[in-house]
Amino acid sequence: MRAPHRELTSAHWGVYEIERHQGRAVGLRALAQDPDPSPIGLAMWDAYQSPLRVQRPAVRRSWLREGPGARPELRGKEPFVEVEWEHALDLVAGELRRVRGARGNEAIFGGSYGWSSAGRFHHAQSQVHRLLNAIGGYVRSVDSYSLGAARVLMPHIVAPMEELMAMHHGWDVMQAHTRLLVSFGGIPAKNAQVTPGGSGEHRVRPALARLAAAGCRMVNFSPVRDNFDAPEGSVEWVPMRPNTDTAAMMALACELVRAGRHDEAFLHRYCVGFEAWADELLGRNDGIVKDADWAAGITGVPAALLRQLAADLANTRSFINVAWSLQRASHGEQPYWAAVGLASVLGQIGLPGGGFGVAYGPANLMGSPHAKYPGPTLPQGDNAVKAFIPVARIADMLLHPGDAFDYNGRRHIYPDIELIYWAGGNPFHHHQDLNRLARAWRKPATIIVHEQVWNAHAKMADIVLPATSTLERDDIGFATREPLLVAMKAVLPPPGQARDDYDIFTSVARRLGAESAFTEGRSAAQWLRHLYDESAARARPMGIELPAFDAFWETGEFRVPSPAAPVVMLEAFRADPEANPLKTPSGRIEIFSSRIAGFGYDDCPGLPVWREPHEWLGAQGTPATALHLISDQPHTKLHSQLDFSAYSLSNKIAGREPVSIHPDDARRRGIADGDVVRLFNSRGACLAGARVSDSVMPGVVRMATGAWWDPEVFGEPDTLDKHGNPNVLTRDVGASRLSQGCAAQSCLVQVELFGGNIPPVTAFGPPCLLAQDGAGADSR
Ligand SMILES: Nc1nc2c(c(=O)[nH]1)N[C@H]1C(S)=C(S)[C@@H](COP(=O)(O)OP(=O)(O)OC[C@H]3O[C@@H](n4cnc5c(=O)[nH]c(N)nc54)[C@H](O)[C@@H]3O)O[C@H]1N2
Ligand SMILES: Nc1nc2c(c(=O)[nH]1)N[C@H]1C(S)=C(S)[C@@H](COP(=O)(O)OP(=O)(O)OC[C@H]3O[C@@H](n4cnc5c(=O)[nH]c(N)nc54)[C@H](O)[C@@H]3O)O[C@H]1N2
Ligand SMILES: [Mo]
């Protein structure tokens, strides 16, 4: 049957239909078949036509006048001068040439972390890597802010995160078999709105409703209540101190082992190292039994509840879910390792609906019924530079070139960076301790940024080149295990002189004699066809027949025909662990890892242990007034993207990011709902709008990420952020020496009512822009 002819586009928030009036594209509407479409993407239509779009190439005044390295302390403070494209491209190419000649490609940082946009060809991060590889390479970053600790840990003990994510039980399997679903960190549909590449079928909320209807009991260990999107009344909330999940899981395991209810046959056949963990749980190492009473003191969860739940988990088909947030914390490896340990003790791994998951909720992928096939991806080329950093160590790298750092069993040296080239990410959104980052940002001689909008990242650069958005260029939309492949067609003209990242990089490559290496002689349109054909060739042996490119482009979409057979996580391993070993050193689940033990890290030994986070409510000497700040993912946007859209703005309080605070904590501080409050600690301070709510437990405040950084003196470290960016408060240290992952969730703050004159939010204004001839300010 032919798919209905309709015009679609794809964003990380989902697939949307283009609405036309008398032939003219006038807006977006939700995709007809999507059971739970995301409102975030609907807001992009207006947002991408906002005056905040970068219109013309712009260069920071001192850099333009005096050259690279001129007055870096003025980044963010002084005006930009708008220049002609040819001039801007000459400056970019000339500076790349200078740095390569003087210092080599090891002085160029092109990690350029970030989500970019959904289309698979115009993917800014792949584009910038491809350009830099074509001219001799760059210092890259490894892992992600999302999964810093888990990505490094999991291959040692069970399997790489990508493989685990793709093999979660289908939601229908969960519905048929799972009788007890215990989640640490909820299953928030707000997060599964977002999937890299865009979902055509948002499944989490409907799936949880079906699970509830099937009688599955759901328990949520979490500092906040409203992050498990099952129908009202169907979830048992267990408030728990942030960052203490490991202790709760160890107690559940300890109670089972002590009662002799651990699955010895499973542990013997499928795992290594259980004995070592049993010693740890039963206190044979340190005299401390890690039982429910012990955990109660750490987590605040009643011992009786833990004891009963341990028995319940063993008595029925049960499943342990761990949100990604748990590992975005100090010692973030431990809750993931403890979850694998607990699930092994229960012995249900590989049975339908049993075991552990990592996780339902953070993206739509987990539990998908759709077939997996390789979609179109732009090859990035080979990087001749070997130096790298774990992604969240960027400020350390800039501040401490030449210093050694540990990572995954090796010592490495921070390279000395002269030039940063960034496209498709926003470090002044995503990095921890932004005041520290602002100081580190003064080190390089040159910072080049392609941006769509005048956000803090663009304002902190030396050269800003205006990039198009998905609505302004042809592309292909694909997300793994989603039903639709989308022919995304340009429906809006680019604003001002904005160009596609591909066009910009082609022009830079041409100036550096690398055009053919970068383009391989293809126009953007030819690349779309080429990437599509490659994807079709890879899908064919998997039994998936994509139509010819022209037919696909004409139809506008391709629906994956055959739903995959229901997936049962780790089923093959359970059926025959000798024939289907894991890729761990032993081929089995490693509850004790000799390899990790061999690294000798005091902050990540060879088995799951409770180690105090560097900041948490139970720390010795923590003042009684301290609150634990959770900076979770925003429900009205993706990170900082579209923070200026009407939808995101409609959620703000007094124009600022909402901070949820428990009524008792608010009362003690004289704070009422809607007040402007100040959050602060030794690292920074910001304003936010108070949302007094018992959806957070006492002692905890929650403020989502994504509010554009808005310091009172723009670009100046240590001035008050007026808007509510939690990263002025978070601490910039790695989860451990193993992963060096982002540890944003380990953060204590003070909160007070803000007295005095409340400064207006100015984040959503462009910087001062001057015309090239030096004529007066032209603030658009
Ligand atoms: N405190 C705290 N901090 C966190 C987290 C947390 O939980 N707590 N979460 C972390 C996580 S998991 C992540 S993944 C990061 C996310 O951090 P980022 O991925 O850096 O955040 P985005 O706001 O998505 O940044 C994407 C940028 O790319 C731009 N862009 C979009 N499309 C294009 C394009 O086609 N071309 C160009 N040139 N630019 C484009 C957008 O305008 C935007 O500025 O944040 C991390 N930071
Ligand atoms: N709408 C929207 N969706 C997104 C994103 C977005 O920006 N916007 N970002 C996407 C990205 S890049 C990623 S990586 C994923 C991230 O997925 P996650 O990391 O799982 O998402 P978070 O929202 O940070 O956290 C999930 C829940 O964990 C809770 N939590 C925090 N700390 C703790 C703790 O110590 N213990 C327990 N038990 N719970 C805790 C938080 O309150 C929150 O409700 O989300 C993706 N989805
Ligand atoms: Mo992420």
Coordinates of N, CA and C in Angstrom, one line a residue, residues 22-141:
Q22 N -3.1 27.7 0.7 CA -3.0 28.2 -0.7 C -1.6 28.0 -1.2
G23 N -1.0 26.8 -0.9 CA 0.3 26.4 -1.5 C 1.5 26.9 -0.7
R24 N 1.2 27.8 0.2 CA 2.4 28.4 1.0 C 2.5 27.7 2.3
A25 N 3.7 27.3 2.7 CA 4.0 26.6 4.0 C 3.7 27.6 5.1
V26 N 2.8 27.3 6.0 CA 2.5 28.3 7.1 C 2.7 27.8 8.5
G27 N 3.0 26.5 8.6 CA 3.3 26.1 10.0 C 3.4 24.5 10.0
L28 N 3.4 24.0 11.3 CA 3.6 22.6 11.5 C 2.4 22.1 12.2
R29 N 2.1 20.8 12.0 CA 1.1 20.2 12.9 C 1.6 18.8 13.3
A30 N 1.0 18.3 14.4 CA 1.4 17.0 14.9 C 1.2 15.9 13.8
L31 N 2.1 14.9 13.8 CA 1.9 13.8 12.9 C 0.7 13.0 13.2
A32 N -0.1 12.7 12.2 CA -1.4 12.0 12.5 C -1.3 10.7 13.3
Q33 N -0.3 9.9 12.9 CA -0.3 8.6 13.7 C 0.5 8.6 15.0
D34 N 1.1 9.7 15.3 CA 1.9 9.8 16.6 C 0.9 9.7 17.8
P35 N 1.0 8.7 18.6 CA 0.1 8.6 19.8 C 0.3 9.6 20.8
D36 N 1.4 10.3 20.9 CA 1.7 11.2 22.0 C 2.7 12.3 21.5
P37 N 2.3 13.1 20.5 CA 3.2 14.0 19.8 C 3.8 15.0 20.8
S38 N 5.0 15.5 20.6 CA 5.6 16.5 21.4 C 5.3 17.9 21.0
P39 N 4.8 18.8 21.9 CA 4.6 20.2 21.6 C 5.9 21.0 21.3
I40 N 7.0 20.4 21.7 CA 8.3 21.2 21.6 C 8.5 21.6 20.1
G41 N 8.4 20.6 19.3 CA 8.7 20.8 17.8 C 7.7 21.8 17.2
L42 N 6.5 21.8 17.6 CA 5.5 22.7 17.0 C 6.0 24.2 17.1
A43 N 6.8 24.4 18.2 CA 7.2 25.8 18.5 C 8.4 26.2 17.6
M44 N 9.0 25.3 16.9 CA 10.2 25.6 16.1 C 9.8 26.5 14.9
W45 N 8.6 26.4 14.4 CA 8.2 27.1 13.2 C 8.4 28.6 13.4
D46 N 7.8 29.1 14.5 CA 8.0 30.6 14.8 C 9.4 30.9 15.3
A47 N 9.9 30.0 16.1 CA 11.3 30.2 16.7 C 12.3 30.4 15.6
Y48 N 12.3 29.6 14.6 CA 13.3 29.7 13.6 C 13.1 30.9 12.7
Q49 N 12.1 31.7 12.9 CA 11.9 32.9 12.2 C 12.1 34.1 13.1
S50 N 12.7 33.8 14.3 CA 12.9 34.9 15.3 C 14.0 35.8 14.9
P51 N 13.9 37.1 15.4 CA 15.0 38.0 15.2 C 16.3 37.6 15.9
L52 N 16.2 36.6 16.8 CA 17.4 36.1 17.4 C 18.3 35.3 16.5
R53 N 17.8 35.0 15.3 CA 18.7 34.2 14.4 C 19.9 35.1 14.0
V54 N 21.0 34.5 13.9 CA 22.2 35.1 13.4 C 22.0 35.4 11.9
Q55 N 22.2 36.6 11.5 CA 21.9 37.0 10.1 C 23.1 37.1 9.2
R56 N 24.2 37.5 9.8 CA 25.4 37.7 8.9 C 26.6 37.3 9.7
P57 N 27.7 37.0 9.0 CA 29.0 36.7 9.7 C 29.4 37.8 10.5
A58 N 29.9 37.6 11.7 CA 30.3 38.6 12.7 C 31.6 38.3 13.4
V59 N 32.4 39.3 13.6 CA 33.7 39.1 14.2 C 33.9 40.0 15.4
R60 N 34.4 39.5 16.5 CA 34.6 40.3 17.7 C 35.6 41.4 17.3
R61 N 35.2 42.6 17.8 CA 35.9 43.8 17.3 C 37.5 43.8 17.5
S62 N 37.9 43.4 18.7 CA 39.4 43.4 19.0 C 40.0 42.4 18.1
W63 N 39.4 41.2 18.0 CA 40.0 40.2 17.1 C 40.1 40.7 15.7
L64 N 39.1 41.4 15.2 CA 39.2 41.8 13.8 C 40.3 42.9 13.6
R65 N 40.4 43.8 14.7 CA 41.4 44.9 14.5 C 42.8 44.4 14.8
E66 N 42.9 43.5 15.8 CA 44.3 43.2 16.3 C 44.7 41.8 16.0
G67 N 43.8 41.0 15.6 CA 44.2 39.6 15.3 C 44.0 38.6 16.4
P68 N 44.4 37.3 16.1 CA 44.1 36.2 17.1 C 44.7 36.5 18.4
G69 N 44.0 36.2 19.5 CA 44.4 36.3 20.8 C 44.2 37.7 21.4
A70 N 43.7 38.6 20.6 CA 43.5 40.0 21.1 C 42.5 40.1 22.2
R71 N 42.9 40.5 23.3 CA 42.0 40.9 24.5 C 40.9 39.8 24.7
P72 N 41.3 38.6 25.0 CA 40.3 37.6 25.2 C 39.3 37.8 26.4
E73 N 39.8 38.7 27.3 CA 38.9 39.0 28.4 C 37.7 39.8 28.0
L74 N 37.7 40.3 26.7 CA 36.6 41.1 26.2 C 35.5 40.2 25.5
R75 N 35.8 38.9 25.4 CA 34.8 38.0 24.8 C 33.5 38.1 25.5
G76 N 32.5 38.3 24.8 CA 31.2 38.4 25.4 C 30.8 39.8 25.8
K77 N 31.8 40.7 25.8 CA 31.6 42.1 26.3 C 31.6 43.1 25.2
E78 N 32.5 43.0 24.3 CA 32.6 44.0 23.3 C 31.7 43.7 22.1
P79 N 31.5 44.7 21.2 CA 30.6 44.5 20.0 C 31.2 43.6 19.0
F80 N 30.4 43.0 18.2 CA 30.8 42.3 17.0 C 30.7 43.2 15.8
V81 N 31.6 43.0 14.8 CA 31.5 43.7 13.6 C 31.0 42.8 12.5
E82 N 30.0 43.1 11.8 CA 29.5 42.2 10.7 C 30.3 42.4 9.5
V83 N 30.7 41.3 8.9 CA 31.6 41.3 7.7 C 31.0 40.6 6.6
E84 N 31.5 40.8 5.4 CA 31.0 40.0 4.2 C 31.5 38.6 4.4
W85 N 30.7 37.7 3.7 CA 31.0 36.3 3.8 C 32.4 36.0 3.4
E86 N 32.8 36.5 2.2 CA 34.2 36.2 1.7 C 35.3 36.6 2.7
H87 N 35.1 37.7 3.3 CA 36.0 38.2 4.3 C 36.1 37.2 5.5
A88 N 34.9 36.8 6.0 CA 34.8 35.9 7.1 C 35.5 34.6 6.8
L89 N 35.2 34.1 5.6 CA 35.8 32.8 5.3 C 37.3 32.9 5.1
D90 N 37.8 34.0 4.6 CA 39.2 34.2 4.6 C 39.8 34.2 6.0
L91 N 39.2 34.9 6.9 CA 39.7 34.9 8.2 C 39.7 33.5 8.9
V92 N 38.7 32.8 8.7 CA 38.6 31.4 9.3 C 39.7 30.5 8.7
A93 N 39.8 30.5 7.3 CA 40.8 29.7 6.7 C 42.2 30.1 7.0
G94 N 42.4 31.5 7.1 CA 43.7 32.0 7.4 C 44.1 31.6 8.8
E95 N 43.2 31.6 9.7 CA 43.6 31.3 11.1 C 43.8 29.8 11.3
L96 N 43.0 29.0 10.6 CA 43.3 27.5 10.6 C 44.7 27.3 10.1
R97 N 45.1 28.0 9.0 CA 46.4 27.8 8.3 C 47.5 28.2 9.3
R98 N 47.3 29.4 9.9 CA 48.3 29.9 10.9 C 48.5 28.9 12.0
V99 N 47.5 28.4 12.6 CA 47.6 27.6 13.8 C 48.2 26.2 13.4
R100 N 47.8 25.7 12.3 CA 48.4 24.4 11.8 C 49.9 24.6 11.6
G101 N 50.2 25.7 11.0 CA 51.7 26.0 10.7 C 52.5 26.2 11.9
A102 N 52.0 27.0 12.8 CA 52.7 27.4 14.0 C 52.7 26.3 15.0
R103 N 51.6 25.6 15.2 CA 51.5 24.7 16.4 C 51.1 23.3 16.0
G104 N 50.7 23.1 14.8 CA 50.2 21.8 14.4 C 48.7 21.6 14.7
N105 N 48.1 20.5 14.1 CA 46.7 20.3 14.3 C 46.4 19.9 15.7
E106 N 47.4 19.5 16.6 CA 47.1 19.2 18.0 C 46.7 20.4 18.8
A107 N 46.8 21.6 18.1 CA 46.4 22.8 18.8 C 45.0 23.2 18.5
I108 N 44.3 22.4 17.7 CA 42.9 22.7 17.3 C 42.0 21.8 18.1
F109 N 41.1 22.4 18.8 CA 40.0 21.5 19.5 C 38.8 21.6 18.7
G110 N 38.4 20.4 18.2 CA 37.2 20.3 17.4 C 36.2 19.3 18.0
G111 N 36.3 19.1 19.3 CA 35.3 18.1 19.9 C 33.9 18.5 19.6
S112 N 33.6 19.8 19.7 CA 32.4 20.4 19.3 C 31.2 19.5 19.7
Y113 N 31.1 19.2 21.0 CA 30.0 18.3 21.4 C 28.7 19.1 21.3
G114 N 27.7 18.3 21.0 CA 26.3 18.9 21.0 C 25.3 18.2 20.1
W115 N 24.1 18.5 20.3 CA 23.0 17.7 19.7 C 22.7 18.2 18.3
S116 N 23.2 19.3 17.9 CA 22.9 19.8 16.5 C 21.5 19.7 16.2
S117 N 21.2 19.4 14.9 CA 19.8 19.2 14.4 C 19.6 17.8 14.0
A118 N 18.3 17.5 13.6 CA 18.0 16.1 13.4 C 18.4 15.5 12.1
G119 N 18.4 16.3 11.0 CA 18.7 15.7 9.7 C 20.0 15.0 9.7
R120 N 20.2 13.9 9.0 CA 21.4 13.1 9.1 C 22.5 13.6 8.2
F121 N 22.3 14.4 7.2 CA 23.4 14.9 6.4 C 23.9 16.2 7.0
H122 N 22.9 17.2 7.2 CA 23.3 18.5 7.8 C 23.5 18.3 9.3
H123 N 24.3 17.4 9.7 CA 24.5 17.2 11.1 C 25.8 17.9 11.5
A124 N 25.7 19.1 12.2 CA 26.8 20.0 12.3 C 28.0 19.3 12.9
Q125 N 27.8 18.5 13.9 CA 29.0 17.9 14.5 C 29.8 17.0 13.5
S126 N 29.0 16.2 12.8 CA 29.7 15.4 11.8 C 30.4 16.2 10.7
Q127 N 29.8 17.3 10.4 CA 30.3 18.2 9.4 C 31.6 18.9 9.8
V128 N 31.7 19.3 11.1 CA 32.9 20.0 11.5 C 34.0 19.0 11.7
H129 N 33.7 17.8 12.1 CA 34.7 16.8 12.3 C 35.3 16.4 10.9
R130 N 34.4 16.3 9.9 CA 34.8 16.0 8.5 C 35.7 17.0 8.0
L131 N 35.4 18.3 8.2 CA 36.2 19.4 7.7 C 37.6 19.3 8.4
L132 N 37.6 19.2 9.7 CA 38.9 19.2 10.4 C 39.7 18.0 10.0
N133 N 39.1 16.8 9.8 CA 39.9 15.6 9.4 C 40.5 15.8 8.0
A134 N 39.7 16.6 7.2 CA 40.2 16.8 5.8 C 41.4 17.7 5.8
I135 N 41.7 18.4 6.9 CA 42.8 19.3 6.9 C 43.9 18.8 7.9
G136 N 43.8 17.6 8.3 CA 44.9 17.0 9.1 C 44.5 16.7 10.5
G137 N 43.3 16.8 10.9 CA 42.9 16.3 12.2 C 42.7 17.4 13.3
Y138 N 42.3 16.9 14.5 CA 41.9 17.8 15.6 C 41.9 17.1 16.9
V139 N 42.0 17.8 18.0 CA 41.8 17.1 19.3 C 40.3 16.9 19.4
R140 N 39.9 15.6 19.7 CA 38.5 15.2 19.8 C 38.1 15.1 21.2
S141 N 36.8 14.8 21.4 CA 36.4 14.5 22.7 C 35.7 13.1 22.6

